Amino acid sequence: MSAGRLPARWFGWAFALVMGGAMTAIVTLVLALVFGAPDAGLLQAWLPRWTIAWAVASPVIAVLSPRVRRWLSAWIVPPGA
């Protein structure tokens, strides 16, 4: 392990947390803007929904990513192979 860095076993979860956070933030914000009037209450309406979406999406990404990569590698040559 390099100084100040987590071991490789944490990479999948770290990736899922960052990707899940970014994707759910964008999607829930777009949905809030499309289906709700953007006003002073936008943050109060968006933040709890994003938090729930992030809590659901991150473990799903962490669990499904390796399986989807294996599944797709049966039909597509993976990068770096």
JSON list of N, CA and C in Angstrom, two decimals:
[
{"chain": "A", "resi": 1, "resn": "MET", "atom": "N", "xyz": [0.85, -1.18, 0.00]},
{"chain": "A", "resi": 1, "resn": "MET", "atom": "CA", "xyz": [0.00, 0.00, 0.00]},
{"chain": "A", "resi": 1, "resn": "MET", "atom": "C", "xyz": [0.89, 1.24, 0.00]},
{"chain": "A", "resi": 2, "resn": "SER", "atom": "N", "xyz": [0.56, 2.18, -0.86]},
{"chain": "A", "resi": 2, "resn": "SER", "atom": "CA", "xyz": [1.31, 3.43, -0.92]},
{"chain": "A", "resi": 2, "resn": "SER", "atom": "C", "xyz": [0.89, 4.33, 0.24]},
{"chain": "A", "resi": 3, "resn": "ALA", "atom": "N", "xyz": [1.79, 5.18, 0.66]},
{"chain": "A", "resi": 3, "resn": "ALA", "atom": "CA", "xyz": [1.51, 6.08, 1.78]},
{"chain": "A", "resi": 3, "resn": "ALA", "atom": "C", "xyz": [0.29, 6.94, 1.47]},
{"chain": "A", "resi": 4, "resn": "GLY", "atom": "N", "xyz": [-0.67, 6.94, 2.39]},
{"chain": "A", "resi": 4, "resn": "GLY", "atom": "CA", "xyz": [-1.85, 7.78, 2.25]},
{"chain": "A", "resi": 4, "resn": "GLY", "atom": "C", "xyz": [-2.90, 7.25, 1.30]},
{"chain": "A", "resi": 5, "resn": "ARG", "atom": "N", "xyz": [-2.73, 6.07, 0.76]},
{"chain": "A", "resi": 5, "resn": "ARG", "atom": "CA", "xyz": [-3.70, 5.51, -0.18]},
{"chain": "A", "resi": 5, "resn": "ARG", "atom": "C", "xyz": [-4.32, 4.25, 0.39]},
{"chain": "A", "resi": 6, "resn": "LEU", "atom": "N", "xyz": [-5.56, 4.02, 0.06]},
{"chain": "A", "resi": 6, "resn": "LEU", "atom": "CA", "xyz": [-6.25, 2.80, 0.49]},
{"chain": "A", "resi": 6, "resn": "LEU", "atom": "C", "xyz": [-5.79, 1.62, -0.34]},
{"chain": "A", "resi": 7, "resn": "PRO", "atom": "N", "xyz": [-5.90, 0.41, 0.19]},
{"chain": "A", "resi": 7, "resn": "PRO", "atom": "CA", "xyz": [-5.53, -0.77, -0.60]},
{"chain": "A", "resi": 7, "resn": "PRO", "atom": "C", "xyz": [-6.51, -1.00, -1.75]},
{"chain": "A", "resi": 8, "resn": "ALA", "atom": "N", "xyz": [-6.08, -1.77, -2.73]},
{"chain": "A", "resi": 8, "resn": "ALA", "atom": "CA", "xyz": [-6.85, -2.02, -3.95]},
{"chain": "A", "resi": 8, "resn": "ALA", "atom": "C", "xyz": [-8.23, -2.61, -3.67]},
{"chain": "A", "resi": 9, "resn": "ARG", "atom": "N", "xyz": [-8.37, -3.35, -2.59]},
{"chain": "A", "resi": 9, "resn": "ARG", "atom": "CA", "xyz": [-9.68, -3.98, -2.31]},
{"chain": "A", "resi": 9, "resn": "ARG", "atom": "C", "xyz": [-10.78, -2.96, -2.11]},
{"chain": "A", "resi": 10, "resn": "TRP", "atom": "N", "xyz": [-10.45, -1.71, -1.82]},
{"chain": "A", "resi": 10, "resn": "TRP", "atom": "CA", "xyz": [-11.45, -0.66, -1.62]},
{"chain": "A", "resi": 10, "resn": "TRP", "atom": "C", "xyz": [-11.81, 0.07, -2.91]},
{"chain": "A", "resi": 11, "resn": "PHE", "atom": "N", "xyz": [-11.12, -0.22, -3.99]},
{"chain": "A", "resi": 11, "resn": "PHE", "atom": "CA", "xyz": [-11.34, 0.52, -5.23]},
{"chain": "A", "resi": 11, "resn": "PHE", "atom": "C", "xyz": [-12.77, 0.41, -5.72]},
{"chain": "A", "resi": 12, "resn": "GLY", "atom": "N", "xyz": [-13.35, -0.78, -5.72]},
{"chain": "A", "resi": 12, "resn": "GLY", "atom": "CA", "xyz": [-14.72, -0.98, -6.20]},
{"chain": "A", "resi": 12, "resn": "GLY", "atom": "C", "xyz": [-15.74, -0.16, -5.45]},
{"chain": "A", "resi": 13, "resn": "TRP", "atom": "N", "xyz": [-15.61, -0.14, -4.13]},
{"chain": "A", "resi": 13, "resn": "TRP", "atom": "CA", "xyz": [-16.54, 0.64, -3.31]},
{"chain": "A", "resi": 13, "resn": "TRP", "atom": "C", "xyz": [-16.32, 2.13, -3.47]},
{"chain": "A", "resi": 14, "resn": "ALA", "atom": "N", "xyz": [-15.07, 2.56, -3.55]},
{"chain": "A", "resi": 14, "resn": "ALA", "atom": "CA", "xyz": [-14.79, 3.98, -3.76]},
{"chain": "A", "resi": 14, "resn": "ALA", "atom": "C", "xyz": [-15.33, 4.44, -5.11]},
{"chain": "A", "resi": 15, "resn": "PHE", "atom": "N", "xyz": [-15.12, 3.63, -6.13]},
{"chain": "A", "resi": 15, "resn": "PHE", "atom": "CA", "xyz": [-15.65, 3.94, -7.46]},
{"chain": "A", "resi": 15, "resn": "PHE", "atom": "C", "xyz": [-17.17, 4.03, -7.40]},
{"chain": "A", "resi": 16, "resn": "ALA", "atom": "N", "xyz": [-17.81, 3.08, -6.74]},
{"chain": "A", "resi": 16, "resn": "ALA", "atom": "CA", "xyz": [-19.27, 3.07, -6.66]},
{"chain": "A", "resi": 16, "resn": "ALA", "atom": "C", "xyz": [-19.80, 4.30, -5.92]},
{"chain": "A", "resi": 17, "resn": "LEU", "atom": "N", "xyz": [-19.14, 4.70, -4.85]},
{"chain": "A", "resi": 17, "resn": "LEU", "atom": "CA", "xyz": [-19.58, 5.88, -4.10]},
{"chain": "A", "resi": 17, "resn": "LEU", "atom": "C", "xyz": [-19.48, 7.15, -4.93]},
{"chain": "A", "resi": 18, "resn": "VAL", "atom": "N", "xyz": [-18.36, 7.31, -5.63]},
{"chain": "A", "resi": 18, "resn": "VAL", "atom": "CA", "xyz": [-18.16, 8.51, -6.45]},
{"chain": "A", "resi": 18, "resn": "VAL", "atom": "C", "xyz": [-19.10, 8.49, -7.66]},
{"chain": "A", "resi": 19, "resn": "MET", "atom": "N", "xyz": [-19.13, 7.38, -8.38]},
{"chain": "A", "resi": 19, "resn": "MET", "atom": "CA", "xyz": [-19.98, 7.30, -9.57]},
{"chain": "A", "resi": 19, "resn": "MET", "atom": "C", "xyz": [-21.45, 7.36, -9.20]},
{"chain": "A", "resi": 20, "resn": "GLY", "atom": "N", "xyz": [-21.82, 6.66, -8.14]},
{"chain": "A", "resi": 20, "resn": "GLY", "atom": "CA", "xyz": [-23.22, 6.71, -7.69]},
{"chain": "A", "resi": 20, "resn": "GLY", "atom": "C", "xyz": [-23.62, 8.10, -7.26]},
{"chain": "A", "resi": 21, "resn": "GLY", "atom": "N", "xyz": [-22.73, 8.80, -6.57]},
{"chain": "A", "resi": 21, "resn": "GLY", "atom": "CA", "xyz": [-23.02, 10.16, -6.14]},
{"chain": "A", "resi": 21, "resn": "GLY", "atom": "C", "xyz": [-23.18, 11.10, -7.32]},
{"chain": "A", "resi": 22, "resn": "ALA", "atom": "N", "xyz": [-22.27, 11.03, -8.26]},
{"chain": "A", "resi": 22, "resn": "ALA", "atom": "CA", "xyz": [-22.32, 11.92, -9.42]},
{"chain": "A", "resi": 22, "resn": "ALA", "atom": "C", "xyz": [-23.55, 11.65, -10.29]},
{"chain": "A", "resi": 23, "resn": "MET", "atom": "N", "xyz": [-23.79, 10.39, -10.60]},
{"chain": "A", "resi": 23, "resn": "MET", "atom": "CA", "xyz": [-24.91, 10.06, -11.48]},
{"chain": "A", "resi": 23, "resn": "MET", "atom": "C", "xyz": [-26.26, 10.38, -10.83]},
{"chain": "A", "resi": 24, "resn": "THR", "atom": "N", "xyz": [-26.42, 10.01, -9.57]},
{"chain": "A", "resi": 24, "resn": "THR", "atom": "CA", "xyz": [-27.70, 10.29, -8.93]},
{"chain": "A", "resi": 24, "resn": "THR", "atom": "C", "xyz": [-27.91, 11.78, -8.70]},
{"chain": "A", "resi": 25, "resn": "ALA", "atom": "N", "xyz": [-26.83, 12.53, -8.45]},
{"chain": "A", "resi": 25, "resn": "ALA", "atom": "CA", "xyz": [-26.95, 13.98, -8.29]},
{"chain": "A", "resi": 25, "resn": "ALA", "atom": "C", "xyz": [-27.47, 14.61, -9.58]},
{"chain": "A", "resi": 26, "resn": "ILE", "atom": "N", "xyz": [-26.90, 14.21, -10.70]},
{"chain": "A", "resi": 26, "resn": "ILE", "atom": "CA", "xyz": [-27.30, 14.78, -11.99]},
{"chain": "A", "resi": 26, "resn": "ILE", "atom": "C", "xyz": [-28.72, 14.38, -12.34]},
{"chain": "A", "resi": 27, "resn": "VAL", "atom": "N", "xyz": [-29.03, 13.09, -12.22]},
{"chain": "A", "resi": 27, "resn": "VAL", "atom": "CA", "xyz": [-30.35, 12.61, -12.60]},
{"chain": "A", "resi": 27, "resn": "VAL", "atom": "C", "xyz": [-31.44, 13.20, -11.71]},
{"chain": "A", "resi": 28, "resn": "THR", "atom": "N", "xyz": [-31.24, 13.19, -10.41]},
{"chain": "A", "resi": 28, "resn": "THR", "atom": "CA", "xyz": [-32.28, 13.73, -9.52]},
{"chain": "A", "resi": 28, "resn": "THR", "atom": "C", "xyz": [-32.43, 15.24, -9.69]},
{"chain": "A", "resi": 29, "resn": "LEU", "atom": "N", "xyz": [-31.34, 15.95, -9.98]},
{"chain": "A", "resi": 29, "resn": "LEU", "atom": "CA", "xyz": [-31.45, 17.39, -10.22]},
{"chain": "A", "resi": 29, "resn": "LEU", "atom": "C", "xyz": [-32.23, 17.67, -11.50]},
{"chain": "A", "resi": 30, "resn": "VAL", "atom": "N", "xyz": [-31.93, 16.92, -12.56]},
{"chain": "A", "resi": 30, "resn": "VAL", "atom": "CA", "xyz": [-32.67, 17.10, -13.81]},
{"chain": "A", "resi": 30, "resn": "VAL", "atom": "C", "xyz": [-34.15, 16.80, -13.59]},
{"chain": "A", "resi": 31, "resn": "LEU", "atom": "N", "xyz": [-34.46, 15.73, -12.88]},
{"chain": "A", "resi": 31, "resn": "LEU", "atom": "CA", "xyz": [-35.86, 15.40, -12.61]},
{"chain": "A", "resi": 31, "resn": "LEU", "atom": "C", "xyz": [-36.53, 16.48, -11.78]},
{"chain": "A", "resi": 32, "resn": "ALA", "atom": "N", "xyz": [-35.82, 17.02, -10.80]},
{"chain": "A", "resi": 32, "resn": "ALA", "atom": "CA", "xyz": [-36.39, 18.09, -9.97]},
{"chain": "A", "resi": 32, "resn": "ALA", "atom": "C", "xyz": [-36.66, 19.34, -10.82]},
{"chain": "A", "resi": 33, "resn": "LEU", "atom": "N", "xyz": [-35.76, 19.64, -11.73]},
{"chain": "A", "resi": 33, "resn": "LEU", "atom": "CA", "xyz": [-35.96, 20.81, -12.60]},
{"chain": "A", "resi": 33, "resn": "LEU", "atom": "C", "xyz": [-37.09, 20.60, -13.61]},
{"chain": "A", "resi": 34, "resn": "VAL", "atom": "N", "xyz": [-37.20, 19.38, -14.14]},
{"chain": "A", "resi": 34, "resn": "VAL", "atom": "CA", "xyz": [-38.23, 19.10, -15.14]},
{"chain": "A", "resi": 34, "resn": "VAL", "atom": "C", "xyz": [-39.62, 19.02, -14.50]},
{"chain": "A", "resi": 35, "resn": "PHE", "atom": "N", "xyz": [-39.72, 18.34, -13.36]},
{"chain": "A", "resi": 35, "resn": "PHE", "atom": "CA", "xyz": [-41.04, 18.10, -12.78]},
{"chain": "A", "resi": 35, "resn": "PHE", "atom": "C", "xyz": [-41.42, 19.04, -11.64]},
{"chain": "A", "resi": 36, "resn": "GLY", "atom": "N", "xyz": [-40.53, 19.90, -11.27]},
{"chain": "A", "resi": 36, "resn": "GLY", "atom": "CA", "xyz": [-40.83, 20.87, -10.22]},
{"chain": "A", "resi": 36, "resn": "GLY", "atom": "C", "xyz": [-40.34, 22.24, -10.63]},
{"chain": "A", "resi": 37, "resn": "ALA", "atom": "N", "xyz": [-41.01, 23.25, -10.18]},
{"chain": "A", "resi": 37, "resn": "ALA", "atom": "CA", "xyz": [-40.60, 24.61, -10.53]},
{"chain": "A", "resi": 37, "resn": "ALA", "atom": "C", "xyz": [-39.28, 24.95, -9.82]},
{"chain": "A", "resi": 38, "resn": "PRO", "atom": "N", "xyz": [-38.26, 25.35, -10.56]},
{"chain": "A", "resi": 38, "resn": "PRO", "atom": "CA", "xyz": [-37.01, 25.74, -9.91]},
{"chain": "A", "resi": 38, "resn": "PRO", "atom": "C", "xyz": [-37.20, 27.05, -9.14]},
{"chain": "A", "resi": 39, "resn": "ASP", "atom": "N", "xyz": [-37.26, 26.93, -7.86]},
{"chain": "A", "resi": 39, "resn": "ASP", "atom": "CA", "xyz": [-37.44, 28.11, -7.02]},
{"chain": "A", "resi": 39, "resn": "ASP", "atom": "C", "xyz": [-36.51, 28.01, -5.81]},
{"chain": "A", "resi": 40, "resn": "ALA", "atom": "N", "xyz": [-36.75, 28.79, -4.81]},
{"chain": "A", "resi": 40, "resn": "ALA", "atom": "CA", "xyz": [-35.89, 28.81, -3.62]},
{"chain": "A", "resi": 40, "resn": "ALA", "atom": "C", "xyz": [-35.93, 27.48, -2.87]},
{"chain": "A", "resi": 41, "resn": "GLY", "atom": "N", "xyz": [-36.96, 26.67, -3.08]},
{"chain": "A", "resi": 41, "resn": "GLY", "atom": "CA", "xyz": [-37.09, 25.39, -2.39]},
{"chain": "A", "resi": 41, "resn": "GLY", "atom": "C", "xyz": [-36.49, 24.21, -3.13]},
{"chain": "A", "resi": 42, "resn": "LEU", "atom": "N", "xyz": [-35.78, 24.49, -4.22]},
{"chain": "A", "resi": 42, "resn": "LEU", "atom": "CA", "xyz": [-35.23, 23.40, -5.03]},
{"chain": "A", "resi": 42, "resn": "LEU", "atom": "C", "xyz": [-34.26, 22.54, -4.24]},
{"chain": "A", "resi": 43, "resn": "LEU", "atom": "N", "xyz": [-33.34, 23.16, -3.52]},
{"chain": "A", "resi": 43, "resn": "LEU", "atom": "CA", "xyz": [-32.36, 22.39, -2.74]},
{"chain": "A", "resi": 43, "resn": "LEU", "atom": "C", "xyz": [-33.04, 21.53, -1.68]},
{"chain": "A", "resi": 44, "resn": "GLN", "atom": "N", "xyz": [-34.04, 22.08, -1.01]},
{"chain": "A", "resi": 44, "resn": "GLN", "atom": "CA", "xyz": [-34.74, 21.32, 0.03]},
{"chain": "A", "resi": 44, "resn": "GLN", "atom": "C", "xyz": [-35.53, 20.15, -0.57]},
{"chain": "A", "resi": 45, "resn": "ALA", "atom": "N", "xyz": [-36.00, 20.30, -1.79]},
{"chain": "A", "resi": 45, "resn": "ALA", "atom": "CA", "xyz": [-36.71, 19.20, -2.44]},
{"chain": "A", "resi": 45, "resn": "ALA", "atom": "C", "xyz": [-35.75, 18.17, -3.02]},
{"chain": "A", "resi": 46, "resn": "TRP", "atom": "N", "xyz": [-34.61, 18.64, -3.54]},
{"chain": "A", "resi": 46, "resn": "TRP", "atom": "CA", "xyz": [-33.68, 17.76, -4.23]},
{"chain": "A", "resi": 46, "resn": "TRP", "atom": "C", "xyz": [-32.80, 16.94, -3.30]},
{"chain": "A", "resi": 47, "resn": "LEU", "atom": "N", "xyz": [-32.26, 17.56, -2.26]},
{"chain": "A", "resi": 47, "resn": "LEU", "atom": "CA", "xyz": [-31.25, 16.92, -1.41]},
{"chain": "A", "resi": 47, "resn": "LEU", "atom": "C", "xyz": [-31.71, 15.62, -0.76]},
{"chain": "A", "resi": 48, "resn": "PRO", "atom": "N", "xyz": [-32.90, 15.54, -0.15]},
{"chain": "A", "resi": 48, "resn": "PRO", "atom": "CA", "xyz": [-33.29, 14.26, 0.44]},
{"chain": "A", "resi": 48, "resn": "PRO", "atom": "C", "xyz": [-33.51, 13.16, -0.61]},
{"chain": "A", "resi": 49, "resn": "ARG", "atom": "N", "xyz": [-34.00, 13.53, -1.76]},
{"chain": "A", "resi": 49, "resn": "ARG", "atom": "CA", "xyz": [-34.21, 12.53, -2.82]},
{"chain": "A", "resi": 49, "resn": "ARG", "atom": "C", "xyz": [-32.86, 12.03, -3.36]},
{"chain": "A", "resi": 50, "resn": "TRP", "atom": "N", "xyz": [-31.90, 12.95, -3.50]},
{"chain": "A", "resi": 50, "resn": "TRP", "atom": "CA", "xyz": [-30.58, 12.55, -3.96]},
{"chain": "A", "resi": 50, "resn": "TRP", "atom": "C", "xyz": [-29.91, 11.63, -2.94]},
{"chain": "A", "resi": 51, "resn": "THR", "atom": "N", "xyz": [-30.05, 11.94, -1.66]},
{"chain": "A", "resi": 51, "resn": "THR", "atom": "CA", "xyz": [-29.44, 11.12, -0.62]},
{"chain": "A", "resi": 51, "resn": "THR", "atom": "C", "xyz": [-29.97, 9.69, -0.66]},
{"chain": "A", "resi": 52, "resn": "ILE", "atom": "N", "xyz": [-31.26, 9.54, -0.83]},
{"chain": "A", "resi": 52, "resn": "ILE", "atom": "CA", "xyz": [-31.86, 8.20, -0.93]},
{"chain": "A", "resi": 52, "resn": "ILE", "atom": "C", "xyz": [-31.37, 7.49, -2.18]},
{"chain": "A", "resi": 53, "resn": "ALA", "atom": "N", "xyz": [-31.37, 8.21, -3.30]},
{"chain": "A", "resi": 53, "resn": "ALA", "atom": "CA", "xyz": [-30.92, 7.60, -4.56]},
{"chain": "A", "resi": 53, "resn": "ALA", "atom": "C", "xyz": [-29.46, 7.17, -4.47]},
{"chain": "A", "resi": 54, "resn": "TRP", "atom": "N", "xyz": [-28.61, 7.98, -3.84]},
{"chain": "A", "resi": 54, "resn": "TRP", "atom": "CA", "xyz": [-27.20, 7.65, -3.68]},
{"chain": "A", "resi": 54, "resn": "TRP", "atom": "C", "xyz": [-27.02, 6.42, -2.80]},
{"chain": "A", "resi": 55, "resn": "ALA", "atom": "N", "xyz": [-27.79, 6.36, -1.72]},
{"chain": "A", "resi": 55, "resn": "ALA", "atom": "CA", "xyz": [-27.71, 5.22, -0.80]},
{"chain": "A", "resi": 55, "resn": "ALA", "atom": "C", "xyz": [-28.12, 3.92, -1.48]},
{"chain": "A", "resi": 56, "resn": "VAL", "atom": "N", "xyz": [-29.02, 4.00, -2.44]},
{"chain": "A", "resi": 56, "resn": "VAL", "atom": "CA", "xyz": [-29.45, 2.81, -3.18]},
{"chain": "A", "resi": 56, "resn": "VAL", "atom": "C", "xyz": [-28.48, 2.49, -4.32]},
{"chain": "A", "resi": 57, "resn": "ALA", "atom": "N", "xyz": [-28.10, 3.51, -5.07]},
{"chain": "A", "resi": 57, "resn": "ALA", "atom": "CA", "xyz": [-27.30, 3.29, -6.28]},
{"chain": "A", "resi": 57, "resn": "ALA", "atom": "C", "xyz": [-25.88, 2.81, -5.99]},
{"chain": "A", "resi": 58, "resn": "SER", "atom": "N", "xyz": [-25.25, 3.33, -4.95]},
{"chain": "A", "resi": 58, "resn": "SER", "atom": "CA", "xyz": [-23.84, 2.98, -4.70]},
{"chain": "A", "resi": 58, "resn": "SER", "atom": "C", "xyz": [-23.63, 1.49, -4.43]},
{"chain": "A", "resi": 59, "resn": "PRO", "atom": "N", "xyz": [-24.42, 0.86, -3.55]},
{"chain": "A", "resi": 59, "resn": "PRO", "atom": "CA", "xyz": [-24.23, -0.59, -3.38]},
{"chain": "A", "resi": 59, "resn": "PRO", "atom": "C", "xyz": [-24.60, -1.38, -4.63]},
{"chain": "A", "resi": 60, "resn": "VAL", "atom": "N", "xyz": [-25.60, -0.91, -5.38]},
{"chain": "A", "resi": 60, "resn": "VAL", "atom": "CA", "xyz": [-25.97, -1.60, -6.62]},
{"chain": "A", "resi": 60, "resn": "VAL", "atom": "C", "xyz": [-24.81, -1.56, -7.60]},
{"chain": "A", "resi": 61, "resn": "ILE", "atom": "N", "xyz": [-24.17, -0.40, -7.75]},
{"chain": "A", "resi": 61, "resn": "ILE", "atom": "CA", "xyz": [-23.01, -0.28, -8.63]},
{"chain": "A", "resi": 61, "resn": "ILE", "atom": "C", "xyz": [-21.88, -1.19, -8.15]},
{"chain": "A", "resi": 62, "resn": "ALA", "atom": "N", "xyz": [-21.62, -1.19, -6.85]},
{"chain": "A", "resi": 62, "resn": "ALA", "atom": "CA", "xyz": [-20.52, -2.00, -6.30]},
{"chain": "A", "resi": 62, "resn": "ALA", "atom": "C", "xyz": [-20.75, -3.49, -6.54]},
{"chain": "A", "resi": 63, "resn": "VAL", "atom": "N", "xyz": [-21.98, -3.93, -6.42]},
{"chain": "A", "resi": 63, "resn": "VAL", "atom": "CA", "xyz": [-22.29, -5.35, -6.58]},
{"chain": "A", "resi": 63, "resn": "VAL", "atom": "C", "xyz": [-22.38, -5.74, -8.06]},
{"chain": "A", "resi": 64, "resn": "LEU", "atom": "N", "xyz": [-23.01, -4.90, -8.87]},
{"chain": "A", "resi": 64, "resn": "LEU", "atom": "CA", "xyz": [-23.23, -5.26, -10.27]},
{"chain": "A", "resi": 64, "resn": "LEU", "atom": "C", "xyz": [-22.02, -5.04, -11.19]},
{"chain": "A", "resi": 65, "resn": "SER", "atom": "N", "xyz": [-21.19, -4.05, -10.90]},
{"chain": "A", "resi": 65, "resn": "SER", "atom": "CA", "xyz": [-20.08, -3.73, -11.81]},
{"chain": "A", "resi": 65, "resn": "SER", "atom": "C", "xyz": [-19.21, -4.92, -12.18]},
{"chain": "A", "resi": 66, "resn": "PRO", "atom": "N", "xyz": [-18.68, -5.68, -11.21]},
{"chain": "A", "resi": 66, "resn": "PRO", "atom": "CA", "xyz": [-17.82, -6.80, -11.61]},
{"chain": "A", "resi": 66, "resn": "PRO", "atom": "C", "xyz": [-18.57, -7.87, -12.40]},
{"chain": "A", "resi": 67, "resn": "ARG", "atom": "N", "xyz": [-19.83, -8.07, -12.07]},
{"chain": "A", "resi": 67, "resn": "ARG", "atom": "CA", "xyz": [-20.62, -9.08, -12.77]},
{"chain": "A", "resi": 67, "resn": "ARG", "atom": "C", "xyz": [-20.93, -8.64, -14.20]},
{"chain": "A", "resi": 68, "resn": "VAL", "atom": "N", "xyz": [-21.26, -7.38, -14.38]},
{"chain": "A", "resi": 68, "resn": "VAL", "atom": "CA", "xyz": [-21.54, -6.86, -15.71]},
{"chain": "A", "resi": 68, "resn": "VAL", "atom": "C", "xyz": [-20.27, -6.89, -16.56]},
{"chain": "A", "resi": 69, "resn": "ARG", "atom": "N", "xyz": [-19.14, -6.54, -15.97]},
{"chain": "A", "resi": 69, "resn": "ARG", "atom": "CA", "xyz": [-17.87, -6.59, -16.71]},
{"chain": "A", "resi": 69, "resn": "ARG", "atom": "C", "xyz": [-17.57, -8.01, -17.19]},
{"chain": "A", "resi": 70, "resn": "ARG", "atom": "N", "xyz": [-17.76, -9.01, -16.31]},
{"chain": "A", "resi": 70, "resn": "ARG", "atom": "CA", "xyz": [-17.54, -10.41, -16.70]},
{"chain": "A", "resi": 70, "resn": "ARG", "atom": "C", "xyz": [-18.52, -10.82, -17.79]},
{"chain": "A", "resi": 71, "resn": "TRP", "atom": "N", "xyz": [-19.77, -10.46, -17.64]},
{"chain": "A", "resi": 71, "resn": "TRP", "atom": "CA", "xyz": [-20.80, -10.82, -18.61]},
{"chain": "A", "resi": 71, "resn": "TRP", "atom": "C", "xyz": [-20.49, -10.22, -19.97]},
{"chain": "A", "resi": 72, "resn": "LEU", "atom": "N", "xyz": [-20.15, -8.92, -20.00]},
{"chain": "A", "resi": 72, "resn": "LEU", "atom": "CA", "xyz": [-19.86, -8.26, -21.26]},
{"chain": "A", "resi": 72, "resn": "LEU", "atom": "C", "xyz": [-18.57, -8.79, -21.89]},
{"chain": "A", "resi": 73, "resn": "SER", "atom": "N", "xyz": [-17.63, -9.23, -21.09]},
{"chain": "A", "resi": 73, "resn": "SER", "atom": "CA", "xyz": [-16.37, -9.73, -21.65]},
{"chain": "A", "resi": 73, "resn": "SER", "atom": "C", "xyz": [-16.56, -11.02, -22.44]},
{"chain": "A", "resi": 74, "resn": "ALA", "atom": "N", "xyz": [-17.72, -11.64, -22.31]},
{"chain": "A", "resi": 74, "resn": "ALA", "atom": "CA", "xyz": [-18.03, -12.81, -23.12]},
{"chain": "A", "resi": 74, "resn": "ALA", "atom": "C", "xyz": [-18.32, -12.40, -24.58]},
{"chain": "A", "resi": 75, "resn": "TRP", "atom": "N", "xyz": [-18.71, -11.14, -24.80]},
{"chain": "A", "resi": 75, "resn": "TRP", "atom": "CA", "xyz": [-19.06, -10.66, -26.13]},
{"chain": "A", "resi": 75, "resn": "TRP", "atom": "C", "xyz": [-18.15, -9.56, -26.65]},
{"chain": "A", "resi": 76, "resn": "ILE", "atom": "N", "xyz": [-17.48, -8.88, -25.74]},
{"chain": "A", "resi": 76, "resn": "ILE", "atom": "CA", "xyz": [-16.66, -7.73, -26.12]},
{"chain": "A", "resi": 76, "resn": "ILE", "atom": "C", "xyz": [-15.28, -7.87, -25.48]},
{"chain": "A", "resi": 77, "resn": "VAL", "atom": "N", "xyz": [-14.24, -7.58, -26.25]},
{"chain": "A", "resi": 77, "resn": "VAL", "atom": "CA", "xyz": [-12.89, -7.63, -25.68]},
{"chain": "A", "resi": 77, "resn": "VAL", "atom": "C", "xyz": [-12.76, -6.45, -24.71]},
{"chain": "A", "resi": 78, "resn": "PRO", "atom": "N", "xyz": [-12.48, -6.73, -23.45]},
{"chain": "A", "resi": 78, "resn": "PRO", "atom": "CA", "xyz": [-12.37, -5.64, -22.48]},
{"chain": "A", "resi": 78, "resn": "PRO", "atom": "C", "xyz": [-11.12, -4.79, -22.70]},
{"chain": "A", "resi": 79, "resn": "PRO", "atom": "N", "xyz": [-11.17, -3.53, -22.28]},
{"chain": "A", "resi": 79, "resn": "PRO", "atom": "CA", "xyz": [-9.98, -2.67, -22.44]},
{"chain": "A", "resi": 79, "resn": "PRO", "atom": "C", "xyz": [-8.78, -3.24, -21.69]},
{"chain": "A", "resi": 80, "resn": "GLY", "atom": "N", "xyz": [-7.64, -3.11, -22.25]},
{"chain": "A", "resi": 80, "resn": "GLY", "atom": "CA", "xyz": [-6.42, -3.58, -21.62]},
{"chain": "A", "resi": 80, "resn": "GLY", "atom": "C", "xyz": [-6.19, -5.08, -21.73]},
{"chain": "A", "resi": 81, "resn": "ALA", "atom": "N", "xyz": [-7.04, -5.77, -22.47]},
{"chain": "A", "resi": 81, "resn": "ALA", "atom": "CA", "xyz": [-6.88, -7.23, -22.58]},
{"chain": "A", "resi": 81, "resn": "ALA", "atom": "C", "xyz": [-6.06, -7.60, -23.79]}
]
